[in-house]
Short mmCIF file of C-alpha atoms in Angstrom, two decimals:
data_model
loop_
_atom_site.label_atom_id
_atom_site.label_comp_id
_atom_site.label_asym_id
_atom_site.label_seq_id
_atom_site.Cartn_x
_atom_site.Cartn_y
_atom_site.Cartn_z
CA ALA A 1 -125.22 -34.23 15.76
CA LYS A 2 -122.60 -35.90 13.60
CA ALA A 3 -121.10 -35.06 10.23
CA THR A 4 -119.35 -37.60 8.03
CA ILE A 5 -116.25 -37.14 5.92
CA VAL A 6 -116.11 -39.74 3.14
CA LYS A 7 -112.46 -40.46 2.36
CA ASN A 8 -112.91 -42.90 -0.54
CA ILE A 9 -115.35 -45.15 -2.35
CA ARG A 10 -114.10 -48.46 -3.81
CA MET A 11 -116.10 -50.20 -6.50
CA VAL A 12 -115.35 -53.58 -8.12
CA ASN A 13 -116.95 -55.09 -11.19
CA THR A 14 -117.31 -58.74 -10.18
CA ASP A 15 -118.71 -59.75 -13.57
CA THR A 16 -116.95 -61.24 -16.60
CA SER A 17 -118.39 -58.44 -18.80
CA PRO A 18 -117.87 -54.66 -18.71
CA ARG A 19 -120.38 -52.67 -16.63
CA THR A 20 -121.16 -48.97 -16.17
CA ILE A 21 -121.72 -47.14 -12.88
CA ASN A 22 -122.90 -43.73 -11.65
CA LEU A 23 -122.31 -42.15 -8.23
CA TYR A 24 -124.44 -39.35 -6.81
CA TYR A 25 -124.47 -37.09 -3.74
CA LYS A 26 -127.86 -35.99 -2.44
CA ARG A 27 -128.07 -33.28 0.20
CA SER A 28 -130.95 -33.81 2.65
CA GLY A 29 -134.10 -32.70 0.83
CA GLY A 30 -132.09 -31.81 -2.29
CA THR A 31 -131.48 -33.12 -5.78
CA SER A 32 -129.04 -35.93 -6.60
CA ARG A 33 -125.82 -34.66 -8.25
CA LEU A 34 -123.17 -36.73 -10.04
CA ILE A 35 -119.88 -37.00 -8.11
CA ALA A 36 -118.02 -39.17 -10.63
CA PRO A 37 -118.01 -39.31 -14.44
CA ALA A 38 -121.42 -40.26 -15.85
CA ASN A 39 -121.76 -43.86 -17.03
CA MET A 40 -118.20 -44.70 -16.00
CA SER A 41 -117.19 -47.91 -17.75
CA MET A 42 -115.61 -50.65 -15.66
CA ALA A 43 -113.90 -53.59 -17.38
CA ALA A 44 -114.49 -57.11 -16.05
CA GLY A 45 -112.77 -57.46 -12.67
CA PHE A 46 -111.87 -53.75 -12.61
CA LEU A 47 -111.39 -51.79 -9.36
CA ALA A 48 -112.28 -48.08 -9.34
CA ILE A 49 -111.42 -45.82 -6.39
CA GLU A 50 -113.00 -42.38 -5.96
CA GLU A 51 -110.71 -40.50 -3.55
CA SER A 52 -112.23 -37.00 -3.52
CA GLU A 53 -113.23 -36.20 0.07
CA LEU A 54 -116.90 -35.45 0.61
CA THR A 55 -118.35 -33.83 3.75
CA MET A 56 -121.85 -35.01 4.58
CA GLU A 57 -124.33 -33.58 7.07
CA PRO A 58 -127.06 -35.63 8.79
CA GLY A 59 -129.64 -36.77 6.24
CA ASP A 60 -127.30 -36.49 3.22
CA LYS A 61 -126.89 -39.60 1.02
CA ILE A 62 -124.49 -41.20 -1.42
CA GLN A 63 -126.40 -43.04 -4.13
CA GLY A 64 -125.31 -45.18 -7.03
CA ASP A 65 -126.52 -47.28 -9.88
CA ALA A 66 -124.93 -49.79 -12.22
CA SER A 67 -125.89 -51.44 -15.50
CA VAL A 68 -126.19 -54.68 -13.46
CA ALA A 69 -126.30 -53.70 -9.79
CA SER A 70 -125.70 -57.22 -8.45
CA LYS A 71 -122.33 -57.33 -10.27
CA VAL A 72 -120.73 -54.23 -8.68
CA ASP A 73 -119.51 -54.41 -5.07
CA TYR A 74 -118.60 -51.27 -3.13
CA VAL A 75 -117.11 -50.06 0.15
CA ILE A 76 -117.41 -46.48 1.45
CA SER A 77 -114.76 -45.41 3.98
CA GLY A 78 -114.60 -42.29 6.12
CA VAL A 79 -114.83 -40.76 9.57
CA GLU A 80 -117.54 -39.19 11.71
CA ARG A 81 -117.12 -36.00 13.72
CA ASP A 82 -119.24 -33.95 16.10
CA VAL A 83 -120.75 -30.75 14.71
#
């Protein structure tokens, strides 16, 4: 089996208006928990980088939502390791 270590999450507001975002971590079979400030405001064209490392086991998820989902791009970077 593999585990994943998330090193950072980059989010960009591609819109010309401010948008809000939320990021969550959900353990396999568990409840979603916020991993960044709730309703984080992003100005037009703004880049936000979440750099807190997060260790994920198989079946865990990172979830997110935005006030206009099609206007926020994201990239999740990390490494996998054997467990």
